[in-house]
């Protein structure tokens, strides 16, 4: 801090070409002309010589977890873990000597630049994601912005600003000579470059743009924003006391963080923002939901209302806010979801209002590493769903309420690269390999998986080229950014959103009328699943008939004729494939025979006998149906338990039929008596 030399160490034979502190500041890696890569403690003690090679090493970078080191070796890039005997990853990255590398801790992407006049973007498995056109001169520097959304490229008389996917936002031609090194400010708003002519060049990131519905906001200067309403071409200028660091425009609010304060504007009134002071000035992420917004800075995660009231600040073990981004954090009106960086198979779920773990505090754990998460935005807290993409690019959906029993994590699709929920209803869209897919009612997987394909909208996505990304899903408009940076807008049908609205208000007649008007199979299939989920069997029957599912119509008619509401509920659960839950409902209602019967109907013989023996009833009924089943297929009994109970027992079908009829009568009487007692009350 005082500029004194604390210690001087003979580190390399020849020049030291690069040095980097790890993310925790506990170790320093140096490389030099002697081809050695050395790790030092912060007191200057040599910990290890990680590698040694015959060519000079021009650049080095730490991996996001500080457990690996990336360095150059001529035209090759090498990732070497610190653990001895761990696998080393090496690949040819450029056609000329590689001069600079950088590895971002937020997005886990690698930048490289070389004498072949190109810069490239790689993932950490050495797969190429972007390859630039050759420049006039060698690329002498590259550097990631701290949040991993942008990077800067330096060359002879050249400074370029690029998106993380590689395409270029801006090109400047300062008279600097070659720019040999680039450093970003911690807030990601400024760049400094070390120039060949002995000067330092400073640059500020401006002309950032945010869009929502008919509003377009542009950062014109460091402390000035321009708001344009494209409907009437009205323009408002927003002036700030300090430089703008981050902004977000969504849900009729613009949230802007400067180096000291947070401003909240309503799209109805741009003149009187709500302003409050920030604890730290380095906000790295702003997320918005309908009722509140989330700020992430170096110190923590903070939830505020649009009136500026602090709501909560969730915390979890090993929390590192510097590596959180829009893919690993998601916000809804009642829930905050955060992917764990220490164990990437785990998602933390918090109550928005308190910041405490949701439900019984159970974590959401998946079998593979999770890449991207997204919470749906509408509906009740109990129905809140989270969709996520894992490292195999499979898309899954599950409920966020996790009490006692293990919640089902259900697969929705494969080869999904990017996803987004609509802000107005729970419709999900994603880019699947070569298709753009919209799941009009993702909950169909829990209700009737068979008809899920009938509830989808698909179109060819090859026109979006490689690595497109969904920017937003507002109303029925999806905005996709292509690999070249251009924006592409897709309008989806407005009718599914109207159907969601009718169903959430229980306007079933209006929903049926809408489907009859639109005359589309997807609408009827969505209505069938929605009606079944809400136990409206009359509407479900109409909808299933409209999509030609005659066997299901017959089953619904059978359910409607059942005497008790418990039996109806159990068979609806069976319809959705929840056999165990159906059995529990019947047993809790004292309908033991009905629980046995559903197992007989499903040929679940072991369980049917187990229940009969446990409750000491209808053992002969189970044995009779088992015998009839075996006779039909000409088989002999081999099951030891069945042989044991069948010994010396004579099957009397007349007696069994009478017992079954008595059970049905009993259920009817019980149902009618409970109904009449309710009427009396």
XYZ file of C-alpha atoms in Angstrom, residues 215-565:
351
model
C -39.813 1.677 -24.385
C -36.168 1.860 -25.400
C -33.552 3.102 -22.924
C -30.028 3.999 -24.093
C -27.008 4.927 -21.976
C -25.762 7.871 -24.075
C -23.031 9.092 -21.688
C -21.581 7.755 -18.458
C -24.219 9.580 -16.380
C -27.029 10.123 -18.896
C -29.790 7.886 -20.233
C -32.254 8.566 -23.011
C -35.744 7.015 -22.843
C -37.728 6.746 -26.065
C -41.385 5.741 -26.261
C -41.691 4.335 -29.794
C -45.492 4.722 -29.798
C -45.443 8.526 -29.722
C -41.708 9.176 -30.182
C -41.579 10.984 -26.822
C -38.038 11.315 -25.456
C -36.992 11.756 -21.799
C -33.456 12.403 -20.569
C -32.437 10.883 -17.239
C -29.445 12.501 -15.504
C -27.541 10.785 -12.686
C -25.145 12.158 -10.089
C -22.629 9.316 -10.541
C -21.727 6.996 -13.392
C -24.212 4.248 -14.313
C -22.956 0.733 -13.575
C -25.931 -1.584 -14.195
C -29.528 -1.232 -15.359
C -32.570 -3.411 -16.004
C -35.893 -2.618 -17.703
C -38.838 -4.958 -17.094
C -42.305 -5.153 -15.496
C -42.979 -1.421 -16.132
C -39.918 -0.363 -14.082
C -36.384 0.764 -14.899
C -33.866 -0.041 -12.139
C -30.499 1.731 -12.403
C -27.523 1.315 -10.082
C -24.766 3.935 -9.998
C -21.541 3.767 -7.986
C -23.373 5.009 -4.856
C -27.167 4.835 -5.332
C -30.041 2.852 -6.806
C -32.743 4.608 -8.877
C -36.170 3.063 -9.522
C -38.249 4.637 -12.324
C -41.816 3.765 -13.258
C -42.594 3.758 -16.988
C -45.675 5.849 -16.121
C -43.541 8.678 -14.715
C -39.880 9.242 -15.662
C -39.524 12.494 -13.675
C -39.618 11.320 -10.058
C -37.495 8.225 -9.444
C -37.273 6.574 -6.080
C -33.633 6.766 -4.860
C -31.831 4.918 -2.059
C -28.159 4.489 -1.114
C -26.279 1.281 -1.827
C -24.077 -0.561 0.651
C -21.543 -1.293 -2.088
C -21.220 0.464 -5.419
C -20.287 -2.574 -7.485
C -23.682 -4.044 -8.418
C -22.957 -6.954 -10.765
C -26.517 -8.147 -11.446
C -30.086 -6.786 -11.371
C -33.038 -9.185 -11.698
C -36.676 -8.095 -11.796
C -39.979 -9.777 -10.988
C -43.475 -8.277 -11.019
C -43.441 -7.209 -7.349
C -39.766 -6.655 -6.509
C -36.180 -6.720 -7.789
C -32.883 -8.283 -6.763
C -29.462 -6.625 -6.545
C -26.231 -8.642 -6.373
C -22.975 -6.964 -5.335
C -19.660 -8.027 -3.792
C -21.204 -8.177 -0.314
C -24.420 -10.115 -0.837
C -27.828 -10.565 -2.472
C -30.522 -7.996 -1.631
C -34.229 -7.977 -2.471
C -36.079 -4.637 -2.651
C -39.655 -3.627 -3.433
C -40.236 -1.089 -6.227
C -40.986 1.408 -3.425
C -37.366 1.016 -2.280
C -38.172 -1.038 0.841
C -35.555 -3.648 1.750
C -37.251 -7.093 1.898
C -34.646 -9.808 2.471
C -31.080 -10.983 1.893
C -30.737 -14.752 1.380
C -27.489 -16.438 2.424
C -26.070 -19.938 2.065
C -22.778 -21.679 2.958
C -19.851 -20.821 0.670
C -21.807 -18.043 -1.102
C -19.732 -16.211 -3.735
C -21.698 -13.342 -5.214
C -18.947 -12.449 -7.727
C -19.770 -15.495 -9.872
C -23.578 -15.146 -9.996
C -25.256 -14.233 -13.291
C -28.697 -14.269 -14.939
C -28.352 -17.984 -15.809
C -27.545 -19.072 -12.230
C -30.002 -16.861 -10.287
C -33.761 -16.626 -10.867
C -36.466 -14.528 -9.227
C -40.266 -14.772 -9.044
C -42.866 -13.015 -6.866
C -42.381 -15.454 -3.988
C -39.168 -17.409 -4.629
C -35.444 -16.873 -5.187
C -33.466 -19.725 -6.774
C -29.655 -19.796 -6.829
C -27.401 -22.470 -8.324
C -24.631 -23.613 -5.978
C -21.147 -23.087 -7.419
C -19.422 -25.479 -4.991
C -21.712 -28.362 -6.041
C -23.287 -27.551 -9.394
C -25.917 -30.300 -9.028
C -27.631 -28.304 -6.252
C -30.093 -25.380 -6.441
C -30.856 -23.343 -3.303
C -34.480 -22.180 -2.945
C -35.434 -19.232 -0.715
C -38.650 -17.480 0.288
C -38.535 -14.000 -1.223
C -40.304 -12.354 1.725
C -37.927 -13.685 4.432
C -34.783 -14.861 2.630
C -35.092 -18.181 4.509
C -34.854 -21.606 2.814
C -38.163 -22.627 1.220
C -40.406 -25.382 2.608
C -38.618 -27.737 4.973
C -35.218 -26.404 3.855
C -34.571 -29.295 1.468
C -32.210 -28.445 -1.377
C -33.120 -29.216 -4.967
C -30.580 -31.811 -6.064
C -30.183 -33.131 -9.626
C -28.135 -36.080 -10.921
C -26.051 -33.883 -13.281
C -24.496 -30.420 -13.147
C -27.054 -27.656 -13.779
C -26.229 -24.948 -16.341
C -29.220 -22.590 -16.371
C -32.260 -22.094 -14.117
C -35.559 -20.190 -14.520
C -38.600 -19.808 -12.233
C -42.085 -19.401 -13.691
C -43.652 -16.015 -12.932
C -47.401 -16.465 -12.424
C -49.829 -18.405 -10.264
C -49.853 -19.476 -6.634
C -46.755 -20.142 -4.529
C -47.772 -23.780 -4.034
C -47.743 -24.305 -7.805
C -44.427 -22.509 -8.431
C -42.216 -24.440 -10.859
C -38.546 -24.184 -11.755
C -37.187 -25.204 -15.156
C -33.494 -25.932 -15.617
C -31.020 -27.159 -18.233
C -28.320 -29.631 -17.169
C -24.906 -30.238 -18.729
C -26.358 -32.875 -21.099
C -28.572 -30.049 -22.432
C -31.707 -31.807 -21.134
C -34.559 -29.592 -19.910
C -36.268 -30.518 -16.624
C -39.132 -29.079 -14.587
C -40.008 -29.556 -10.921
C -41.978 -27.948 -8.113
C -40.116 -25.587 -5.744
C -42.248 -26.571 -2.717
C -40.330 -29.460 -1.191
C -41.985 -31.003 1.881
C -41.028 -34.470 3.114
C -41.460 -36.594 0.008
C -38.975 -36.309 -2.821
C -40.457 -34.074 -5.510
C -40.549 -35.408 -9.021
C -37.991 -33.900 -11.418
C -39.496 -34.472 -14.857
C -37.784 -34.193 -18.238
C -39.432 -31.835 -20.729
C -37.017 -31.864 -23.650
C -33.532 -32.685 -24.973
C -30.759 -30.612 -26.617
C -32.111 -27.341 -25.155
C -29.579 -24.481 -25.296
C -31.526 -21.552 -23.859
C -34.935 -21.039 -22.204
C -37.301 -18.328 -20.908
C -40.688 -18.116 -19.154
C -43.315 -15.641 -20.334
C -43.802 -12.690 -17.992
C -47.629 -12.821 -18.318
C -48.451 -16.548 -17.912
C -46.662 -19.843 -17.311
C -45.687 -20.583 -20.895
C -42.101 -21.756 -21.463
C -40.024 -21.394 -24.625
C -36.617 -22.778 -25.565
C -34.262 -23.367 -28.480
C -33.942 -27.109 -29.034
C -31.170 -28.163 -31.406
C -32.658 -26.971 -34.747
C -36.135 -26.123 -33.409
C -37.735 -23.275 -31.522
C -40.192 -24.905 -29.077
C -42.957 -23.403 -26.923
C -44.427 -25.477 -24.086
C -47.884 -23.874 -23.817
C -48.668 -25.812 -20.626
C -45.527 -27.456 -19.155
C -47.554 -28.893 -16.213
C -48.998 -31.406 -18.708
C -46.066 -33.697 -17.773
C -47.582 -34.077 -14.289
C -51.160 -34.553 -15.491
C -51.059 -36.592 -18.715
C -47.628 -37.000 -20.255
C -49.107 -38.778 -23.324
C -50.603 -35.559 -24.673
C -47.526 -33.346 -23.984
C -46.450 -33.374 -27.682
C -49.940 -32.074 -28.597
C -49.479 -29.028 -26.309
C -46.291 -27.812 -28.052
C -45.654 -25.247 -30.741
C -42.551 -25.884 -32.853
C -40.877 -24.112 -35.732
C -37.570 -24.410 -37.562
C -34.738 -22.515 -35.851
C -31.958 -23.040 -38.399
C -32.356 -19.400 -39.501
C -30.965 -18.275 -36.105
C -27.572 -19.876 -37.009
C -25.216 -21.236 -34.320
C -25.494 -20.421 -30.570
C -28.585 -18.152 -30.545
C -29.827 -16.910 -27.161
C -33.340 -15.999 -25.911
C -33.136 -12.425 -24.602
C -36.731 -11.996 -23.388
C -40.269 -13.389 -23.504
C -42.681 -10.489 -22.972
C -46.388 -11.098 -23.608
C -46.506 -13.185 -26.775
C -43.245 -11.759 -28.183
C -39.970 -13.733 -27.933
C -36.707 -11.898 -28.687
C -33.725 -13.985 -29.792
C -30.166 -12.741 -30.283
C -28.338 -14.506 -33.079
C -24.626 -15.368 -33.032
C -23.825 -12.274 -35.130
C -25.509 -10.023 -32.526
C -28.651 -9.226 -34.533
C -32.038 -9.450 -32.800
C -34.857 -11.611 -34.138
C -38.462 -11.311 -32.917
C -40.975 -14.172 -32.923
C -44.664 -13.655 -32.199
C -46.462 -16.685 -30.783
C -50.234 -17.178 -30.719
C -51.985 -14.968 -28.107
C -54.707 -17.589 -27.503
C -52.835 -19.925 -25.074
C -52.189 -16.940 -22.762
C -55.942 -16.093 -22.834
C -56.693 -19.762 -22.065
C -54.337 -19.626 -19.040
C -56.189 -16.512 -17.857
C -59.632 -18.149 -18.159
C -58.483 -21.292 -16.337
C -56.837 -19.364 -13.472
C -60.211 -17.585 -13.008
C -62.134 -20.921 -13.319
C -64.035 -19.627 -16.378
C -64.381 -23.086 -17.914
C -67.244 -22.238 -20.271
C -65.248 -19.314 -21.692
C -62.233 -21.607 -22.093
C -64.283 -24.167 -24.069
C -65.781 -21.365 -26.177
C -62.295 -20.035 -26.959
C -61.062 -23.479 -28.063
C -64.105 -23.909 -30.307
C -63.377 -20.535 -31.854
C -59.640 -21.159 -32.441
C -60.119 -24.777 -33.651
C -56.545 -25.874 -32.878
C -55.477 -29.217 -31.423
C -52.824 -27.584 -29.197
C -55.500 -25.473 -27.483
C -57.779 -28.458 -26.830
C -54.841 -30.524 -25.535
C -53.820 -27.703 -23.160
C -57.433 -27.369 -21.953
C -57.671 -31.149 -21.371
C -54.559 -31.082 -19.162
C -55.622 -27.880 -17.372
C -59.100 -29.255 -16.636
C -57.676 -32.520 -15.335
C -55.189 -30.649 -13.110
C -58.072 -28.600 -11.690
C -60.375 -31.663 -11.339
C -62.985 -30.279 -13.735
C -63.992 -33.573 -15.341
C -66.818 -32.165 -17.492
C -64.435 -29.795 -19.324
C -61.751 -32.510 -19.480
C -64.246 -34.849 -21.189
C -65.113 -32.216 -23.840
C -61.430 -31.424 -24.484
C -60.297 -35.064 -24.715
C -63.160 -35.800 -27.114
C -62.021 -32.875 -29.306
C -58.503 -34.357 -29.682
C -59.853 -37.869 -30.351
C -58.676 -39.515 -27.084
C -61.749 -41.768 -26.872
C -60.308 -44.232 -24.308
C -59.650 -41.306 -21.936
C -63.160 -39.942 -22.465
C -64.517 -43.358 -21.428
C -62.279 -43.402 -18.341
C -63.448 -39.888 -17.382
C -67.070 -41.055 -17.677
C -66.211 -43.988 -15.408
C -64.649 -41.559 -12.872
C -67.714 -39.276 -12.973
C -69.964 -42.240 -12.074
C -67.915 -43.255 -9.015
C -69.925 -42.953 -5.771
C -67.465 -41.143 -3.450
C -65.265 -38.115 -3.905
